[in-house]
mmCIF file of C-alpha atoms in Angstrom:
data_model
loop_
_atom_site.group_PDB
_atom_site.id
_atom_site.type_symbol
_atom_site.label_atom_id
_atom_site.label_comp_id
_atom_site.label_asym_id
_atom_site.label_seq_id
_atom_site.Cartn_x
_atom_site.Cartn_y
_atom_site.Cartn_z
ATOM 1 C CA MET A 24 116.376 121.363 96.611
ATOM 2 C CA ASN A 25 118.935 118.549 96.145
ATOM 3 C CA ALA A 26 120.349 119.173 99.609
ATOM 4 C CA ILE A 27 116.850 118.942 101.116
ATOM 5 C CA LYS A 28 116.214 115.641 99.307
ATOM 6 C CA GLU A 29 119.508 114.204 100.552
ATOM 7 C CA GLN A 30 118.653 115.099 104.146
ATOM 8 C CA LEU A 31 115.167 113.591 103.865
ATOM 9 C CA VAL A 32 116.502 110.357 102.376
ATOM 10 C CA ALA A 33 119.178 110.115 105.070
ATOM 11 C CA ARG A 34 116.427 110.246 107.712
ATOM 12 C CA LEU A 35 114.138 107.731 106.014
ATOM 13 C CA ARG A 36 116.894 105.292 105.015
ATOM 14 C CA GLU A 37 117.280 104.330 108.672
ATOM 15 C CA ASP A 38 113.802 102.781 108.617
ATOM 16 C CA GLU A 39 114.219 99.222 107.308
ATOM 17 C CA ALA A 40 110.510 99.066 106.416
ATOM 18 C CA VAL A 41 111.017 101.790 103.799
ATOM 19 C CA LEU A 42 111.280 100.057 100.427
ATOM 20 C CA SER A 43 111.600 103.017 98.069
ATOM 21 C CA ILE A 44 111.367 106.809 98.000
ATOM 22 C CA LEU A 45 110.197 108.883 95.048
ATOM 23 C CA ALA A 46 110.440 112.685 94.781
ATOM 24 C CA VAL A 47 108.249 114.832 92.519
ATOM 25 C CA ASP A 48 109.040 118.526 92.095
ATOM 26 C CA ASN A 49 106.142 120.909 91.532
ATOM 27 C CA PRO A 50 106.221 121.529 87.752
ATOM 28 C CA SER A 51 104.601 124.985 87.899
ATOM 29 C CA LEU A 52 103.173 127.612 90.223
ATOM 30 C CA PHE A 53 99.563 126.544 89.708
ATOM 31 C CA SER A 54 100.041 122.790 89.254
ATOM 32 C CA ALA A 55 97.926 120.325 91.234
ATOM 33 C CA VAL A 56 100.326 117.449 90.485
ATOM 34 C CA THR A 57 101.896 117.820 93.943
ATOM 35 C CA ASP A 58 98.732 119.233 95.560
ATOM 36 C CA GLY A 59 100.335 122.675 95.454
ATOM 37 C CA PHE A 60 103.430 121.722 97.489
ATOM 38 C CA ASP A 61 106.966 122.482 96.339
ATOM 39 C CA LEU A 62 107.933 118.845 96.753
ATOM 40 C CA LEU A 63 106.021 115.577 96.975
ATOM 41 C CA LEU A 64 107.794 112.692 98.692
ATOM 42 C CA LEU A 65 106.233 109.278 98.040
ATOM 43 C CA VAL A 66 107.459 106.723 100.580
ATOM 44 C CA ILE A 67 106.714 103.050 99.813
ATOM 45 C CA SER A 68 106.748 101.045 103.020
ATOM 46 C CA LYS A 69 106.470 97.303 103.706
ATOM 47 C CA GLU A 70 105.021 97.981 107.174
ATOM 48 C CA ASP A 71 101.236 98.373 106.982
ATOM 49 C CA LEU A 72 100.993 100.422 110.185
ATOM 50 C CA LYS A 73 103.001 103.197 108.572
ATOM 51 C CA THR A 74 101.170 103.326 105.249
ATOM 52 C CA ASP A 75 98.216 105.492 104.223
ATOM 53 C CA GLN A 76 99.634 108.459 106.134
ATOM 54 C CA GLN A 77 100.443 111.986 105.004
ATOM 55 C CA TYR A 78 102.632 114.669 106.569
ATOM 56 C CA HIS A 79 102.903 118.339 105.658
ATOM 57 C CA TYR A 80 105.919 120.340 106.771
ATOM 58 C CA ILE A 81 108.341 123.089 105.797
ATOM 59 C CA LYS A 82 112.088 122.637 105.539
ATOM 60 C CA ASP A 83 114.389 125.491 104.473
ATOM 61 C CA ASN A 84 111.365 127.404 103.099
ATOM 62 C CA CYS A 85 110.350 124.370 101.017
ATOM 63 C CA ARG A 86 106.766 123.185 101.500
ATOM 64 C CA ILE A 87 106.771 119.376 101.491
ATOM 65 C CA GLN A 88 104.058 116.741 101.365
ATOM 66 C CA GLU A 89 105.206 113.289 102.492
ATOM 67 C CA ARG A 90 102.879 110.416 101.578
ATOM 68 C CA TRP A 91 103.336 106.839 102.805
ATOM 69 C CA ILE A 92 101.855 103.962 100.835
ATOM 70 C CA SER A 93 102.154 100.167 100.665
ATOM 71 C CA PRO A 94 103.143 98.278 97.478
ATOM 72 C CA SER A 95 99.704 96.601 97.363
ATOM 73 C CA ALA A 96 97.882 99.944 97.578
ATOM 74 C CA LEU A 97 100.157 101.401 94.926
ATOM 75 C CA ASN A 98 99.359 98.540 92.543
ATOM 76 C CA ARG A 99 95.641 98.895 93.291
ATOM 77 C CA PHE A 100 95.647 102.623 92.527
ATOM 78 C CA ILE A 101 97.496 102.029 89.243
ATOM 79 C CA LEU A 102 94.921 99.411 88.262
ATOM 80 C CA HIS A 103 91.876 101.499 89.116
ATOM 81 C CA GLY A 104 93.174 104.887 88.065
ATOM 82 C CA GLU A 105 91.746 106.362 91.274
ATOM 83 C CA TYR A 106 94.641 108.799 91.645
ATOM 84 C CA ARG A 107 95.229 110.207 88.182
ATOM 85 C CA ASN A 108 98.514 111.867 89.225
ATOM 86 C CA LEU A 109 100.008 108.546 90.298
ATOM 87 C CA ILE A 110 101.130 107.487 86.810
ATOM 88 C CA TYR A 111 102.845 110.875 86.417
ATOM 89 C CA TRP A 112 104.629 110.423 89.758
ATOM 90 C CA ILE A 113 105.871 106.941 88.865
ATOM 91 C CA LEU A 114 107.056 107.832 85.358
ATOM 92 C CA LYS A 115 108.389 111.347 85.969
ATOM 93 C CA GLY A 116 109.454 111.260 89.618
ATOM 94 C CA GLU A 117 113.061 111.099 90.798
ATOM 95 C CA ILE A 118 113.943 107.815 92.529
ATOM 96 C CA LEU A 119 115.902 108.694 95.673
ATOM 97 C CA LEU A 120 115.981 105.250 97.292
ATOM 98 C CA ASP A 121 115.128 101.907 95.734
ATOM 99 C CA ARG A 122 115.738 98.749 97.726
ATOM 100 C CA ASP A 123 115.322 95.557 95.693
ATOM 101 C CA ILE A 124 114.948 97.786 92.598
ATOM 102 C CA TYR A 125 111.217 97.949 93.405
ATOM 103 C CA LEU A 126 110.406 101.312 91.800
ATOM 104 C CA GLU A 127 112.543 100.689 88.721
ATOM 105 C CA GLY A 128 110.635 97.455 88.161
ATOM 106 C CA LEU A 129 107.282 99.167 88.717
ATOM 107 C CA ARG A 130 108.208 101.960 86.312
ATOM 108 C CA HIS A 131 109.220 99.419 83.671
ATOM 109 C CA ARG A 132 105.967 97.446 84.062
ATOM 110 C CA THR A 133 103.929 100.657 83.909
ATOM 111 C CA LEU A 134 105.619 101.745 80.684
ATOM 112 C CA GLU A 135 105.260 98.253 79.234
ATOM 113 C CA PHE A 136 101.514 98.164 80.088
ATOM 114 C CA PRO A 137 101.202 94.336 79.751
ATOM 115 C CA ALA A 138 98.169 92.817 78.032
ATOM 116 C CA GLU A 139 96.757 91.321 81.244
ATOM 117 C CA LEU A 140 96.707 94.747 82.933
ATOM 118 C CA ARG A 141 95.160 96.358 79.839
ATOM 119 C CA GLU A 142 92.367 93.752 79.763
ATOM 120 C CA HIS A 143 91.629 94.306 83.440
ATOM 121 C CA LYS A 144 91.540 98.101 83.111
ATOM 122 C CA LEU A 145 89.289 97.837 80.048
ATOM 123 C CA MET A 146 86.796 95.769 82.033
ATOM 124 C CA ILE A 147 86.801 98.276 84.908
ATOM 125 C CA GLU A 148 86.383 101.287 82.609
ATOM 126 C CA PHE A 149 83.622 99.616 80.593
ATOM 127 C CA SER A 150 81.676 98.724 83.743
ATOM 128 C CA ARG A 151 81.875 102.379 84.824
ATOM 129 C CA PHE A 152 80.919 103.569 81.357
ATOM 130 C CA LEU A 153 77.907 101.260 81.202
ATOM 131 C CA ARG A 154 76.517 102.484 84.537
ATOM 132 C CA ARG A 155 76.816 106.173 83.600
ATOM 133 C CA TYR A 156 75.491 105.615 80.070
ATOM 134 C CA LEU A 157 72.372 103.746 81.215
ATOM 135 C CA GLU A 158 71.657 106.274 83.960
ATOM 136 C CA SER A 159 71.893 109.103 81.437
ATOM 137 C CA LYS A 160 69.537 107.227 79.121
ATOM 138 C CA GLU A 161 67.030 106.827 81.940
ATOM 139 C CA TYR A 162 67.283 110.474 83.012
ATOM 140 C CA ILE A 163 66.770 111.828 79.493
ATOM 141 C CA LEU A 164 63.603 109.727 79.101
ATOM 142 C CA GLU A 165 62.311 111.240 82.352
ATOM 143 C CA ASP A 166 63.343 114.708 81.128
ATOM 144 C CA HIS A 167 65.914 115.214 83.894
ATOM 145 C CA VAL A 168 68.220 116.880 81.397
ATOM 146 C CA LEU A 169 70.934 118.195 83.741
ATOM 147 C CA ASP A 170 71.321 114.803 85.442
ATOM 148 C CA ALA A 171 71.402 113.141 82.021
ATOM 149 C CA TYR A 172 74.096 115.597 80.889
ATOM 150 C CA ASN A 173 76.243 115.008 83.965
ATOM 151 C CA ASN A 174 76.101 111.223 83.524
ATOM 152 C CA ILE A 175 76.765 111.208 79.793
ATOM 153 C CA LEU A 176 79.762 113.500 80.317
ATOM 154 C CA GLU A 177 81.180 110.959 82.772
ATOM 155 C CA ALA A 178 80.349 108.105 80.377
ATOM 156 C CA LEU A 179 82.173 109.935 77.582
ATOM 157 C CA HIS A 180 85.191 110.314 79.837
ATOM 158 C CA HIS A 181 85.231 106.540 80.436
ATOM 159 C CA TRP A 182 84.843 105.999 76.677
ATOM 160 C CA ALA A 183 87.928 108.154 76.112
ATOM 161 C CA ARG A 184 89.871 106.142 78.692
ATOM 162 C CA ILE A 185 88.801 102.884 76.982
ATOM 163 C CA VAL A 186 90.129 104.163 73.637
ATOM 164 C CA ILE A 187 93.431 105.256 75.228
ATOM 165 C CA ILE A 188 93.882 101.876 76.937
ATOM 166 C CA GLU A 189 93.112 100.084 73.651
ATOM 167 C CA ALA A 190 95.970 102.095 72.129
ATOM 168 C CA GLY A 191 98.284 100.571 74.744
ATOM 169 C CA ILE A 192 98.709 103.792 76.723
ATOM 170 C CA HIS A 193 97.920 104.660 80.336
ATOM 171 C CA PRO A 194 95.221 107.354 80.629
ATOM 172 C CA GLU A 195 96.721 110.508 82.110
ATOM 173 C CA VAL A 196 95.142 113.363 84.062
ATOM 174 C CA THR A 197 94.683 115.285 80.794
ATOM 175 C CA VAL A 198 92.589 112.645 79.040
ATOM 176 C CA TRP A 199 91.144 115.013 76.433
ATOM 177 C CA ARG A 200 94.596 116.151 75.337
ATOM 178 C CA GLN A 201 95.518 112.491 74.863
ATOM 179 C CA ILE A 202 92.347 111.534 73.014
ATOM 180 C CA LYS A 203 92.606 114.479 70.603
ATOM 181 C CA THR A 204 95.496 112.777 68.794
ATOM 182 C CA ILE A 205 94.510 109.141 69.412
ATOM 183 C CA ASN A 206 90.859 109.386 68.343
ATOM 184 C CA PRO A 207 89.703 112.810 67.012
ATOM 185 C CA GLY A 208 86.163 111.426 66.618
ATOM 186 C CA VAL A 209 85.698 110.935 70.367
ATOM 187 C CA TYR A 210 87.217 114.359 71.013
ATOM 188 C CA LYS A 211 84.747 115.864 68.515
ATOM 189 C CA LEU A 212 81.867 114.297 70.466
ATOM 190 C CA TYR A 213 83.217 115.907 73.646
ATOM 191 C CA GLU A 214 83.228 119.281 71.878
ATOM 192 C CA GLU A 215 79.691 118.693 70.581
ATOM 193 C CA LEU A 216 78.470 117.869 74.073
ATOM 194 C CA THR A 217 80.139 120.806 75.815
ATOM 195 C CA LEU A 218 80.299 123.578 73.159
ATOM 196 C CA SER A 219 77.516 122.978 70.621
ATOM 197 C CA THR A 220 74.753 125.563 70.115
ATOM 198 C CA GLU A 221 72.124 122.798 70.099
ATOM 199 C CA THR A 222 69.873 122.453 73.131
ATOM 200 C CA LEU A 223 71.297 120.527 76.074
ATOM 201 C CA LYS A 224 68.810 117.727 75.509
ATOM 202 C CA GLN A 225 69.779 117.420 71.836
ATOM 203 C CA ARG A 226 73.467 117.261 72.744
ATOM 204 C CA VAL A 227 72.866 114.499 75.283
ATOM 205 C CA GLN A 228 70.754 112.528 72.795
ATOM 206 C CA LEU A 229 73.506 112.817 70.164
ATOM 207 C CA VAL A 230 76.161 111.351 72.476
ATOM 208 C CA LEU A 231 73.783 108.652 73.727
ATOM 209 C CA LEU A 232 73.244 107.594 70.127
ATOM 210 C CA ALA A 233 76.984 107.543 69.481
ATOM 211 C CA CYS A 234 77.510 105.463 72.613
ATOM 212 C CA GLU A 235 74.866 102.973 71.533
ATOM 213 C CA PHE A 236 76.530 102.344 68.172
ATOM 214 C CA SER A 237 80.200 102.691 69.082
ATOM 215 C CA VAL A 238 80.898 101.751 72.674
ATOM 216 C CA MET A 239 78.258 99.079 73.182
ATOM 217 C CA ASN A 240 79.902 97.205 70.307
ATOM 218 C CA LYS A 241 83.023 97.081 72.469
ATOM 219 C CA MET A 242 81.235 95.079 75.157
ATOM 220 C CA GLU A 243 82.613 91.664 74.156
ATOM 221 C CA ARG A 244 86.129 93.081 73.776
ATOM 222 C CA CYS A 245 86.061 94.940 77.107
ATOM 223 C CA CYS A 246 84.484 92.060 79.032
ATOM 224 C CA LYS A 247 86.990 89.488 77.799
ATOM 225 C CA THR A 248 88.226 88.753 81.339
ATOM 226 C CA LEU A 249 84.684 88.081 82.583
ATOM 227 C CA VAL A 250 83.856 85.832 79.616
ATOM 228 C CA GLU A 251 87.100 83.898 80.150
ATOM 229 C CA VAL A 252 86.161 83.272 83.777
ATOM 230 C CA LEU A 253 82.756 81.963 82.681
ATOM 231 C CA ALA A 254 84.456 79.665 80.159
ATOM 232 C CA SER A 255 87.004 78.364 82.667
ATOM 233 C CA ARG A 256 84.724 75.516 83.785
ATOM 234 C CA GLU A 257 81.836 73.489 82.387
ATOM 235 C CA GLN A 258 79.384 74.269 85.192
ATOM 236 C CA ALA A 259 77.485 77.538 85.101
ATOM 237 C CA TRP A 260 78.434 80.209 87.650
ATOM 238 C CA SER A 261 76.179 81.783 90.265
ATOM 239 C CA LEU A 262 76.407 85.528 90.854
ATOM 240 C CA HIS A 263 77.852 84.892 94.305
ATOM 241 C CA GLU A 264 80.618 82.682 92.876
ATOM 242 C CA LEU A 265 81.531 85.308 90.296
ATOM 243 C CA GLN A 266 81.595 88.067 92.899
ATOM 244 C CA GLN A 267 84.052 86.010 94.975
ATOM 245 C CA HIS A 268 86.370 85.392 92.032
ATOM 246 C CA GLU A 269 89.682 87.215 92.392
ATOM 247 C CA ALA A 270 89.815 88.329 88.754
ATOM 248 C CA LEU A 271 86.407 90.023 89.071
ATOM 249 C CA SER A 272 86.706 91.535 92.562
ATOM 250 C CA ASP A 273 87.270 95.042 91.146
ATOM 251 C CA ILE A 274 83.873 95.054 89.389
ATOM 252 C CA ARG A 275 81.997 93.150 92.083
ATOM 253 C CA GLU A 276 79.232 95.756 92.447
ATOM 254 C CA GLU A 277 78.786 96.169 88.693
ATOM 255 C CA LEU A 278 78.584 92.450 87.883
ATOM 256 C CA PRO A 279 74.753 92.184 87.976
ATOM 257 C CA LEU A 280 74.419 94.960 85.402
ATOM 258 C CA LEU A 281 77.223 93.611 83.207
ATOM 259 C CA LEU A 282 75.845 90.062 83.249
ATOM 260 C CA ASN A 283 72.371 91.289 82.385
ATOM 261 C CA LYS A 284 73.634 93.258 79.361
ATOM 262 C CA LEU A 285 75.883 90.416 78.183
ATOM 263 C CA VAL A 286 72.884 88.051 78.243
ATOM 264 C CA LYS A 287 70.732 90.519 76.294
ATOM 265 C CA LYS A 288 73.513 90.889 73.708
ATOM 266 C CA SER A 289 73.657 87.045 73.425
ATOM 267 C CA LEU A 290 77.331 87.079 74.427
ATOM 268 C CA ILE A 291 76.673 84.749 77.383
ATOM 269 C CA LYS A 292 73.622 82.761 78.451
ATOM 270 C CA GLU A 293 71.557 82.100 81.548
ATOM 271 C CA ILE A 294 71.030 78.620 82.988
ATOM 272 C CA ILE A 295 68.100 78.116 85.364
ATOM 273 C CA TYR A 296 68.589 75.891 88.416
ATOM 274 C CA THR A 297 65.924 74.807 90.887
ATOM 275 C CA LEU A 298 66.931 75.854 94.398
ATOM 276 C CA ASP A 299 63.813 74.842 96.294
ATOM 277 C CA GLU A 300 61.080 72.830 94.592
ATOM 278 C CA GLN A 301 58.623 73.372 97.440
ATOM 279 C CA VAL A 302 58.535 77.136 96.984
ATOM 280 C CA SER A 303 59.502 77.098 93.295
ATOM 281 C CA VAL A 304 62.678 79.160 93.726
ATOM 282 C CA LEU A 305 64.793 79.210 90.582
ATOM 283 C CA GLU A 306 68.384 80.435 90.567
ATOM 284 C CA ILE A 307 69.916 82.132 87.551
ATOM 285 C CA ARG A 308 73.451 81.048 86.711
ATOM 286 C CA TYR A 309 75.702 82.136 83.867
ATOM 287 C CA THR A 310 77.899 80.451 81.293
ATOM 288 C CA THR A 311 79.309 81.035 77.826
ATOM 289 C CA MET A 312 77.326 80.542 74.651
#
């Protein structure tokens, strides 16, 4: 395998756009970490035209997946947690080429998990939790039990990720293994929802109640970034202005729901502005209490 890696690096090193190369060996026969390939090669490239591409090939009976990605996309995926295997690749992968010490720096920052990144990930996870939680609540009232179950299971997963992030740790692929030691209470709720002998409706109602008392109390903590943006100037903010703000771009679609709940919880307040006196159009803007 080492000889194969050396040959692959020798080929890719000639491309000046290639910033770094990371290799991940398949840890087991049935592992999905490398999508079933013997070797995953992650190529970080500064040239946008070459990124977001994948190649599958065989070399010396070794099945290889080669994935090209840009530094900006890599940072975005780490922030959003869209590719759960990515943290594993960065922390456990073998660095084969590293111009400007890019990957070493990224690995260090990932392990460090700085406060600013934690706050941003908390806001993203809470916005996702809130959507799933409220949809489950609506479905259970309408007696759509299976839809309510599916949504509350997703909400519980986001709750687990919030707890892990609060502990200063990156959520991994195996979130429930992580949460079992970090917060046994949340893990117990997961067991109650999935394994209890109660009716499905009763299980959903139990977790909804737990969410109402436990996670909703985290709203101010998880929305700290949003509240800080609102407090950054004296004038109230329109929804459009907030949606254009760089710090809130990752929750752009969830902002209306978040703002509404923050107002109802008296964590922020609405200010009414007259847009057009002739037709009595009033605009809602938002500011801190």
